[in-house]
Amino acid sequence: MTSIAENIHSIRRRMAAAAERAGRRPEDILLVGASKMNDAAACRAAIAAGIDALGENRVQEMAEKSALHAYDGAPLHFIGHLQRNKVRQVVGQAALIHSAGSVELLREIDRQAEKRSLVQDVLLEVNIGGEQSKSGFAPDALYDAAARARELPHVRVLGLMTIPPPAREPRGNLPYFTKVASLYVDISRDLYDNRFKYLSMGMSDDFEDAIAAGATVVRVGSAIFGHRQYQ
Ligand SMILES: *Cc1c(COP(=O)(O)O)cnc(C)c1O
C-alpha cells in the first residue's frame, strides 16, 4: 500500500470516530483531497485509495493535471480563490466550486454556465473570521447573497464553505465552525427548502472539530499527501 493510501485510511478512521462521537453517520461525510502542488500520480493514488473527490486551488495547475488524467475516476472540485477572469476555465470542469465568495463572482459563474447550457453547483464561501486577507462573504452579508444567488438560473447553491483564521490553540476553530454550521442550517431552511447538502469545513489540523460542528465535507491536504514544498 502506498503512504497516500495509508494516510487516507487513517483519516477515514479518524473521521468515522469523530462522526460517532457526534452521533453522526460516517458515510454522511465526504473526504476531499486538497491536491495542490501534488502531481498527477499522487492524485491517481488518492483516487485508487477511494478518496471521494479531489480539490484544486489553481486553475492553471488544474488544467495541466487534468490533461494528464490526474482526476479520472473521481469528481474534481475547485476550492481555491477564484478570479473572475478564470471562471470560464472552471465552470463545467469542476463538479463543485467551493469558493463562490462575491455576488460578482456568482454572476460570472451564472453567465459562463449559461453559455455552456449547464447549471454549476457551488458553495458560498463565508469569511467567518472577518479577515481582510480572505475572500468570502461576511456573515451578515450571507443571507442577502444567498437570496440573490437563488435568482441565478445557471447556479445551484448546495451549501457553505469556510476557512477560519489560523488557530492559536488546540480546538481554537471550533467556535467558528459552530457559527458557520448554524448559518448553514438557517439559510438552508429559510431560503433553500432544506436542500443544502454540503457544509465544507475542516482541514488536516482541525477536521475532527469541523465534523463535531456538523461538516459534511472536509478538505484534507498535507495529512494525505505530506507537507507541500513551497518554492
Ligand atoms: C490547501 C487547502 C486545504 C488543505 O489544507 P491542509 O492543511 O494541507 O489539509 C483545504 N482547503 C483549502 C481551500 C486549501 O487551499
PDB file of N, CA, C and O and ligand atoms in Angstrom, residues 34 36 57 79 163 203-204 219-222 228, ligand 1:
ATOM      1  N   ALA A  34      -7.175  17.717  -0.905  1.00  0.00           N
ATOM      2  CA  ALA A  34      -6.690  19.008  -1.413  1.00  0.00           C
ATOM      3  C   ALA A  34      -5.318  18.757  -2.029  1.00  0.00           C
ATOM      4  O   ALA A  34      -4.321  18.665  -1.326  1.00  0.00           O
ATOM      5  N   LYS A  36      -3.322  20.385  -4.224  1.00  0.00           N
ATOM      6  CA  LYS A  36      -2.450  21.424  -4.781  1.00  0.00           C
ATOM      7  C   LYS A  36      -0.980  21.061  -4.565  1.00  0.00           C
ATOM      8  O   LYS A  36      -0.602  20.571  -3.500  1.00  0.00           O
ATOM      9  N   ASN A  57      -6.731  24.268  -6.209  1.00  0.00           N
ATOM     10  CA  ASN A  57      -6.744  25.690  -5.880  1.00  0.00           C
ATOM     11  C   ASN A  57      -6.452  26.601  -7.055  1.00  0.00           C
ATOM     12  O   ASN A  57      -6.849  27.752  -7.053  1.00  0.00           O
ATOM     13  N   ILE A  79     -11.462  24.533  -5.072  1.00  0.00           N
ATOM     14  CA  ILE A  79     -11.575  25.001  -3.685  1.00  0.00           C
ATOM     15  C   ILE A  79     -10.813  26.294  -3.424  1.00  0.00           C
ATOM     16  O   ILE A  79     -10.905  26.857  -2.338  1.00  0.00           O
ATOM     17  N   ILE A 163     -13.015  28.861   5.654  1.00  0.00           N
ATOM     18  CA  ILE A 163     -11.629  28.641   6.117  1.00  0.00           C
ATOM     19  C   ILE A 163     -11.419  29.609   7.280  1.00  0.00           C
ATOM     20  O   ILE A 163     -11.267  30.801   7.064  1.00  0.00           O
ATOM     21  N   MET A 203      -9.719  21.058   7.817  1.00  0.00           N
ATOM     22  CA  MET A 203      -8.549  20.687   7.041  1.00  0.00           C
ATOM     23  C   MET A 203      -7.707  19.717   7.901  1.00  0.00           C
ATOM     24  O   MET A 203      -8.193  19.199   8.904  1.00  0.00           O
ATOM     25  N   SER A 204      -6.462  19.509   7.509  1.00  0.00           N
ATOM     26  CA  SER A 204      -5.649  18.480   8.194  1.00  0.00           C
ATOM     27  C   SER A 204      -5.636  18.634   9.717  1.00  0.00           C
ATOM     28  O   SER A 204      -5.696  17.656  10.455  1.00  0.00           O
ATOM     29  N   ARG A 219     -11.805  19.017   3.741  1.00  0.00           N
ATOM     30  CA  ARG A 219     -10.808  19.179   2.681  1.00  0.00           C
ATOM     31  C   ARG A 219      -9.426  18.960   3.298  1.00  0.00           C
ATOM     32  O   ARG A 219      -8.949  19.789   4.056  1.00  0.00           O
ATOM     33  N   VAL A 220      -8.819  17.837   2.993  1.00  0.00           N
ATOM     34  CA  VAL A 220      -7.575  17.471   3.668  1.00  0.00           C
ATOM     35  C   VAL A 220      -6.433  17.376   2.648  1.00  0.00           C
ATOM     36  O   VAL A 220      -6.555  16.674   1.647  1.00  0.00           O
ATOM     37  N   GLY A 221      -5.356  18.110   2.912  1.00  0.00           N
ATOM     38  CA  GLY A 221      -4.205  18.114   2.013  1.00  0.00           C
ATOM     39  C   GLY A 221      -2.999  17.429   2.610  1.00  0.00           C
ATOM     40  O   GLY A 221      -2.727  16.258   2.347  1.00  0.00           O
ATOM     41  N   SER A 222      -2.271  18.149   3.455  1.00  0.00           N
ATOM     42  CA  SER A 222      -0.966  17.639   3.916  1.00  0.00           C
ATOM     43  C   SER A 222      -1.072  16.323   4.684  1.00  0.00           C
ATOM     44  O   SER A 222      -0.153  15.502   4.616  1.00  0.00           O
ATOM     45  N   ARG A 228       3.662  20.186   1.796  1.00  0.00           N
ATOM     46  CA  ARG A 228       3.903  20.776   0.485  1.00  0.00           C
ATOM     47  C   ARG A 228       5.229  21.507   0.482  1.00  0.00           C
ATOM     48  O   ARG A 228       5.583  22.168   1.441  1.00  0.00           O
TER      49      ARG A 228
HETATM   50  C1  LIG B   1      -4.670  23.577   0.992  1.00  0.00           C
HETATM   51  C2  LIG B   1      -6.101  23.660   1.325  1.00  0.00           C
HETATM   52  C3  LIG B   1      -6.713  22.729   2.171  1.00  0.00           C
HETATM   53  C4  LIG B   1      -5.963  21.624   2.874  1.00  0.00           C
HETATM   54  O1  LIG B   1      -5.050  22.141   3.777  1.00  0.00           O
HETATM   55  P1  LIG B   1      -4.186  21.137   4.712  1.00  0.00           P
HETATM   56  O2  LIG B   1      -3.895  21.938   5.918  1.00  0.00           O
HETATM   57  O3  LIG B   1      -2.972  20.797   3.925  1.00  0.00           O
HETATM   58  O4  LIG B   1      -5.036  19.962   4.987  1.00  0.00           O
HETATM   59  C5  LIG B   1      -8.075  22.845   2.388  1.00  0.00           C
HETATM   60  N1  LIG B   1      -8.806  23.819   1.819  1.00  0.00           N
HETATM   61  C6  LIG B   1      -8.252  24.740   1.020  1.00  0.00           C
HETATM   62  C7  LIG B   1      -9.113  25.788   0.431  1.00  0.00           C
HETATM   63  C8  LIG B   1      -6.894  24.694   0.758  1.00  0.00           C
HETATM   64  O5  LIG B   1      -6.348  25.625  -0.036  1.00  0.00           O
END
